[in-house]
């Protein structure tokens, strides 16, 4: 669980980059980091993200986020600094004035969100991501042929959600590149369709909103069918394992509605 405020060891680690801390407050977003705070310091204003410096997924995801930042700065906040000690690995990003995008029907944020998605699809695959093959849904496909439909040469954000597509007065940003991968171009647009349905759109209306997205328009329908079905299986599996997480059952229902619409 994300800590509300970091300890003195964490602050001592970041203060050479933030300067003396004038104000610090936790953010409401994010579940995969141990510390998420907004810091106003004598050297600037930063969004600071930290994880325990232990081998494994969280630390690895922060390393990927650090490595990918140069390639995604056209649509993402700039990484200003990074640091670590025996206990912490930390990233410090520039602060942007924006709020989570609203995905519900009629939202004025939807044009910005769709434009951000299009721009993600235009980013060339960085050399560093050549071996970051997309495998997250492999355990939930029917066979190896379906998993191959998720392979490709596009840079995938992989977590298209309102909290990661920020909208402000000066534009929009895609944040939380915690696990970018190399995969089929339709994956991020398909992820948005799933989120749009969860926000109240019908499956048909959600797909129609993506009609102008090149990665969606050129996609193999078999891949989208496999993705929709894999997500229904994934959320069903996770909901059964964690029945107290009611949002998982809601997402299973959402994913199944999309499967039913597609006749997958």
One Martini backbone bead per residue (centre of mass of N, CA, C, O) as a GRO file, in nm:
protein
  264
    1UNK     BB    1   0.098   0.035   0.020
    2UNK     BB    2   0.073   0.358   0.007
    3UNK     BB    3   0.231   0.608   0.146
    4UNK     BB    4   0.153   0.907   0.265
    5UNK     BB    5   0.444   0.951   0.405
    6UNK     BB    6   0.764   0.981   0.421
    7UNK     BB    7   1.060   0.932   0.549
    8UNK     BB    8   1.364   1.060   0.644
    9UNK     BB    9   1.534   0.896   0.442
   10UNK     BB   10   1.387   0.988   0.190
   11UNK     BB   11   1.432   1.294   0.222
   12UNK     BB   12   1.744   1.284   0.221
   13UNK     BB   13   1.759   1.175  -0.073
   14UNK     BB   14   1.587   1.422  -0.227
   15UNK     BB   15   1.692   1.712  -0.136
   16UNK     BB   16   1.921   1.760  -0.353
   17UNK     BB   17   1.671   1.805  -0.573
   18UNK     BB   18   1.445   1.986  -0.412
   19UNK     BB   19   1.528   2.082  -0.163
   20UNK     BB   20   1.379   2.237   0.060
   21UNK     BB   21   1.085   2.152   0.217
   22UNK     BB   22   0.773   2.320   0.207
   23UNK     BB   23   0.590   2.092   0.063
   24UNK     BB   24   0.385   1.789   0.135
   25UNK     BB   25   0.183   1.558  -0.065
   26UNK     BB   26  -0.032   1.330  -0.136
   27UNK     BB   27  -0.168   1.121  -0.360
   28UNK     BB   28  -0.448   0.951  -0.516
   29UNK     BB   29  -0.261   0.805  -0.696
   30UNK     BB   30  -0.173   0.491  -0.692
   31UNK     BB   31  -0.052   0.132  -0.612
   32UNK     BB   32   0.266   0.053  -0.711
   33UNK     BB   33   0.371   0.247  -0.491
   34UNK     BB   34   0.514   0.349  -0.186
   35UNK     BB   35   0.558   0.649  -0.309
   36UNK     BB   36   0.334   0.948  -0.346
   37UNK     BB   37   0.443   1.283  -0.413
   38UNK     BB   38   0.417   1.630  -0.355
   39UNK     BB   39   0.683   1.871  -0.413
   40UNK     BB   40   0.786   2.170  -0.251
   41UNK     BB   41   1.083   2.333  -0.334
   42UNK     BB   42   1.364   2.532  -0.370
   43UNK     BB   43   1.404   2.374  -0.674
   44UNK     BB   44   1.091   2.295  -0.690
   45UNK     BB   45   0.836   2.103  -0.862
   46UNK     BB   46   0.721   1.764  -0.771
   47UNK     BB   47   0.686   1.430  -0.879
   48UNK     BB   48   0.708   1.154  -0.649
   49UNK     BB   49   0.858   0.824  -0.693
   50UNK     BB   50   0.859   0.523  -0.482
   51UNK     BB   51   1.061   0.229  -0.401
   52UNK     BB   52   1.169  -0.043  -0.291
   53UNK     BB   53   1.505  -0.177  -0.285
   54UNK     BB   54   1.394  -0.447  -0.455
   55UNK     BB   55   1.372  -0.719  -0.607
   56UNK     BB   56   1.142  -0.678  -0.875
   57UNK     BB   57   0.861  -0.540  -1.005
   58UNK     BB   58   0.865  -0.249  -0.891
   59UNK     BB   59   1.156  -0.179  -0.957
   60UNK     BB   60   1.145  -0.255  -1.256
   61UNK     BB   61   0.925  -0.048  -1.333
   62UNK     BB   62   1.094   0.205  -1.262
   63UNK     BB   63   1.317   0.154  -1.464
   64UNK     BB   64   1.142   0.168  -1.715
   65UNK     BB   65   1.037   0.455  -1.667
   66UNK     BB   66   1.313   0.585  -1.688
   67UNK     BB   67   1.401   0.482  -1.975
   68UNK     BB   68   1.137   0.590  -2.143
   69UNK     BB   69   1.113   0.904  -2.114
   70UNK     BB   70   1.265   1.019  -2.363
   71UNK     BB   71   1.043   0.885  -2.571
   72UNK     BB   72   0.767   1.040  -2.414
   73UNK     BB   73   0.786   1.366  -2.381
   74UNK     BB   74   0.559   1.469  -2.578
   75UNK     BB   75   0.326   1.333  -2.348
   76UNK     BB   76   0.519   1.366  -2.091
   77UNK     BB   77   0.661   1.403  -1.816
   78UNK     BB   78   0.962   1.504  -1.702
   79UNK     BB   79   1.253   1.372  -1.603
   80UNK     BB   80   1.469   1.521  -1.363
   81UNK     BB   81   1.525   1.270  -1.156
   82UNK     BB   82   1.742   1.020  -0.993
   83UNK     BB   83   1.747   0.784  -0.710
   84UNK     BB   84   1.946   0.592  -0.457
   85UNK     BB   85   1.946   0.336  -0.209
   86UNK     BB   86   1.912   0.069  -0.004
   87UNK     BB   87   1.584   0.143   0.019
   88UNK     BB   88   1.562   0.335  -0.246
   89UNK     BB   89   1.369   0.421  -0.542
   90UNK     BB   90   1.372   0.734  -0.739
   91UNK     BB   91   1.141   0.967  -0.893
   92UNK     BB   92   1.154   1.299  -1.064
   93UNK     BB   93   0.896   1.502  -1.174
   94UNK     BB   94   0.734   1.709  -1.338
   95UNK     BB   95   0.483   1.932  -1.297
   96UNK     BB   96   0.131   1.909  -1.362
   97UNK     BB   97  -0.174   2.071  -1.457
   98UNK     BB   98  -0.395   1.810  -1.373
   99UNK     BB   99  -0.650   1.566  -1.447
  100UNK     BB  100  -0.829   1.314  -1.465
  101UNK     BB  101  -0.982   1.167  -1.701
  102UNK     BB  102  -1.298   1.170  -1.856
  103UNK     BB  103  -1.498   0.883  -1.988
  104UNK     BB  104  -1.771   0.964  -2.007
  105UNK     BB  105  -2.042   1.045  -2.151
  106UNK     BB  106  -1.978   1.373  -2.278
  107UNK     BB  107  -1.696   1.430  -2.231
  108UNK     BB  108  -1.457   1.688  -2.279
  109UNK     BB  109  -1.196   1.484  -2.269
  110UNK     BB  110  -1.205   1.285  -2.512
  111UNK     BB  111  -1.038   1.429  -2.735
  112UNK     BB  112  -0.774   1.423  -2.572
  113UNK     BB  113  -0.755   1.120  -2.524
  114UNK     BB  114  -0.755   1.037  -2.825
  115UNK     BB  115  -0.502   1.199  -2.900
  116UNK     BB  116  -0.309   1.059  -2.708
  117UNK     BB  117  -0.342   0.777  -2.825
  118UNK     BB  118  -0.239   0.846  -3.105
  119UNK     BB  119   0.046   0.944  -3.008
  120UNK     BB  120   0.138   0.681  -2.892
  121UNK     BB  121   0.120   0.528  -3.175
  122UNK     BB  122   0.366   0.725  -3.298
  123UNK     BB  123   0.578   0.599  -3.131
  124UNK     BB  124   0.865   0.474  -3.155
  125UNK     BB  125   1.040   0.202  -3.100
  126UNK     BB  126   1.260   0.155  -2.875
  127UNK     BB  127   1.544  -0.017  -2.837
  128UNK     BB  128   1.500  -0.098  -2.531
  129UNK     BB  129   1.209  -0.251  -2.618
  130UNK     BB  130   1.271  -0.508  -2.793
  131UNK     BB  131   1.242  -0.722  -2.523
  132UNK     BB  132   0.938  -0.613  -2.429
  133UNK     BB  133   0.727  -0.835  -2.442
  134UNK     BB  134   0.396  -0.908  -2.467
  135UNK     BB  135   0.247  -1.125  -2.181
  136UNK     BB  136  -0.001  -1.063  -1.981
  137UNK     BB  137  -0.232  -1.251  -2.153
  138UNK     BB  138  -0.131  -1.550  -2.197
  139UNK     BB  139  -0.293  -1.697  -1.954
  140UNK     BB  140  -0.593  -1.609  -2.117
  141UNK     BB  141  -0.573  -1.784  -2.357
  142UNK     BB  142  -0.649  -2.051  -2.568
  143UNK     BB  143  -0.374  -2.008  -2.738
  144UNK     BB  144  -0.088  -1.943  -2.911
  145UNK     BB  145  -0.219  -1.795  -3.147
  146UNK     BB  146  -0.340  -1.567  -2.973
  147UNK     BB  147  -0.078  -1.456  -2.848
  148UNK     BB  148   0.041  -1.364  -3.127
  149UNK     BB  149  -0.164  -1.122  -3.164
  150UNK     BB  150   0.006  -0.944  -2.935
  151UNK     BB  151   0.221  -0.904  -3.126
  152UNK     BB  152   0.483  -0.651  -3.199
  153UNK     BB  153   0.615  -0.296  -3.286
  154UNK     BB  154   0.479  -0.147  -3.051
  155UNK     BB  155   0.421   0.090  -2.819
  156UNK     BB  156   0.311   0.008  -2.486
  157UNK     BB  157   0.150   0.106  -2.208
  158UNK     BB  158  -0.096  -0.089  -2.058
  159UNK     BB  159  -0.269   0.163  -1.878
  160UNK     BB  160  -0.562   0.257  -1.966
  161UNK     BB  161  -0.663   0.537  -1.765
  162UNK     BB  162  -0.774   0.808  -1.610
  163UNK     BB  163  -0.509   0.842  -1.420
  164UNK     BB  164  -0.312   0.834  -1.703
  165UNK     BB  165  -0.507   1.063  -1.837
  166UNK     BB  166  -0.432   1.388  -1.848
  167UNK     BB  167  -0.619   1.701  -1.792
  168UNK     BB  168  -0.573   2.039  -1.905
  169UNK     BB  169  -0.550   2.365  -2.006
  170UNK     BB  170  -0.267   2.276  -2.182
  171UNK     BB  171  -0.364   1.969  -2.191
  172UNK     BB  172  -0.199   1.648  -2.220
  173UNK     BB  173  -0.113   1.335  -2.036
  174UNK     BB  174   0.101   1.051  -2.009
  175UNK     BB  175   0.121   0.829  -1.741
  176UNK     BB  176   0.262   0.564  -1.602
  177UNK     BB  177   0.535   0.398  -1.728
  178UNK     BB  178   0.571   0.102  -1.570
  179UNK     BB  179   0.494  -0.114  -1.837
  180UNK     BB  180   0.636  -0.118  -2.108
  181UNK     BB  181   0.584  -0.247  -2.445
  182UNK     BB  182   0.589  -0.494  -2.704
  183UNK     BB  183   0.325  -0.472  -2.957
  184UNK     BB  184   0.021  -0.448  -3.057
  185UNK     BB  185  -0.144  -0.164  -3.166
  186UNK     BB  186  -0.441  -0.237  -3.039
  187UNK     BB  187  -0.416  -0.245  -2.726
  188UNK     BB  188  -0.468   0.046  -2.629
  189UNK     BB  189  -0.740   0.089  -2.771
  190UNK     BB  190  -0.878  -0.157  -2.634
  191UNK     BB  191  -0.843  -0.053  -2.350
  192UNK     BB  192  -1.024   0.195  -2.391
  193UNK     BB  193  -1.284   0.051  -2.452
  194UNK     BB  194  -1.309  -0.083  -2.177
  195UNK     BB  195  -1.316   0.189  -2.017
  196UNK     BB  196  -1.565   0.309  -2.155
  197UNK     BB  197  -1.763   0.096  -2.064
  198UNK     BB  198  -1.709   0.139  -1.759
  199UNK     BB  199  -1.815   0.456  -1.795
  200UNK     BB  200  -2.105   0.394  -1.990
  201UNK     BB  201  -2.064   0.281  -2.254
  202UNK     BB  202  -2.126   0.127  -2.517
  203UNK     BB  203  -1.967  -0.087  -2.714
  204UNK     BB  204  -2.038   0.057  -2.979
  205UNK     BB  205  -1.960   0.348  -2.890
  206UNK     BB  206  -1.669   0.289  -2.816
  207UNK     BB  207  -1.575   0.192  -3.094
  208UNK     BB  208  -1.658   0.449  -3.251
  209UNK     BB  209  -1.450   0.641  -3.111
  210UNK     BB  210  -1.202   0.465  -3.254
  211UNK     BB  211  -1.230   0.503  -3.572
  212UNK     BB  212  -0.986   0.737  -3.592
  213UNK     BB  213  -0.780   0.520  -3.511
  214UNK     BB  214  -0.534   0.369  -3.673
  215UNK     BB  215  -0.476   0.117  -3.489
  216UNK     BB  216  -0.774   0.028  -3.503
  217UNK     BB  217  -0.850   0.032  -3.809
  218UNK     BB  218  -0.592  -0.184  -3.870
  219UNK     BB  219  -0.696  -0.413  -3.719
  220UNK     BB  220  -0.732  -0.733  -3.605
  221UNK     BB  221  -1.019  -0.878  -3.508
  222UNK     BB  222  -0.894  -1.125  -3.368
  223UNK     BB  223  -0.732  -0.967  -3.158
  224UNK     BB  224  -0.970  -0.829  -3.018
  225UNK     BB  225  -1.122  -1.082  -2.939
  226UNK     BB  226  -0.889  -1.199  -2.766
  227UNK     BB  227  -0.870  -0.959  -2.572
  228UNK     BB  228  -1.154  -0.958  -2.458
  229UNK     BB  229  -1.149  -1.252  -2.352
  230UNK     BB  230  -0.896  -1.234  -2.173
  231UNK     BB  231  -1.015  -1.021  -1.980
  232UNK     BB  232  -1.251  -1.184  -1.877
  233UNK     BB  233  -1.076  -1.408  -1.756
  234UNK     BB  234  -0.896  -1.237  -1.575
  235UNK     BB  235  -1.119  -1.105  -1.396
  236UNK     BB  236  -1.241  -1.369  -1.300
  237UNK     BB  237  -0.992  -1.480  -1.161
  238UNK     BB  238  -0.943  -1.236  -0.967
  239UNK     BB  239  -1.225  -1.233  -0.833
  240UNK     BB  240  -1.200  -1.520  -0.708
  241UNK     BB  241  -0.937  -1.449  -0.537
  242UNK     BB  242  -1.073  -1.135  -0.476
  243UNK     BB  243  -1.379  -1.070  -0.352
  244UNK     BB  244  -1.324  -0.786  -0.205
  245UNK     BB  245  -1.272  -0.683  -0.506
  246UNK     BB  246  -1.533  -0.547  -0.667
  247UNK     BB  247  -1.403  -0.425  -0.929
  248UNK     BB  248  -1.343  -0.697  -1.068
  249UNK     BB  249  -1.635  -0.780  -1.121
  250UNK     BB  250  -1.705  -0.530  -1.287
  251UNK     BB  251  -1.489  -0.587  -1.510
  252UNK     BB  252  -1.602  -0.856  -1.598
  253UNK     BB  253  -1.873  -0.745  -1.696
  254UNK     BB  254  -1.754  -0.553  -1.902
  255UNK     BB  255  -1.596  -0.762  -2.071
  256UNK     BB  256  -1.842  -0.942  -2.139
  257UNK     BB  257  -2.001  -0.728  -2.296
  258UNK     BB  258  -1.792  -0.712  -2.522
  259UNK     BB  259  -1.794  -1.003  -2.610
  260UNK     BB  260  -2.095  -1.013  -2.683
  261UNK     BB  261  -2.085  -0.792  -2.899
  262UNK     BB  262  -1.864  -0.955  -3.078
  263UNK     BB  263  -1.893  -1.270  -3.063
  264UNK     BB  264  -1.625  -1.416  -2.927
   0.00000   0.00000   0.00000
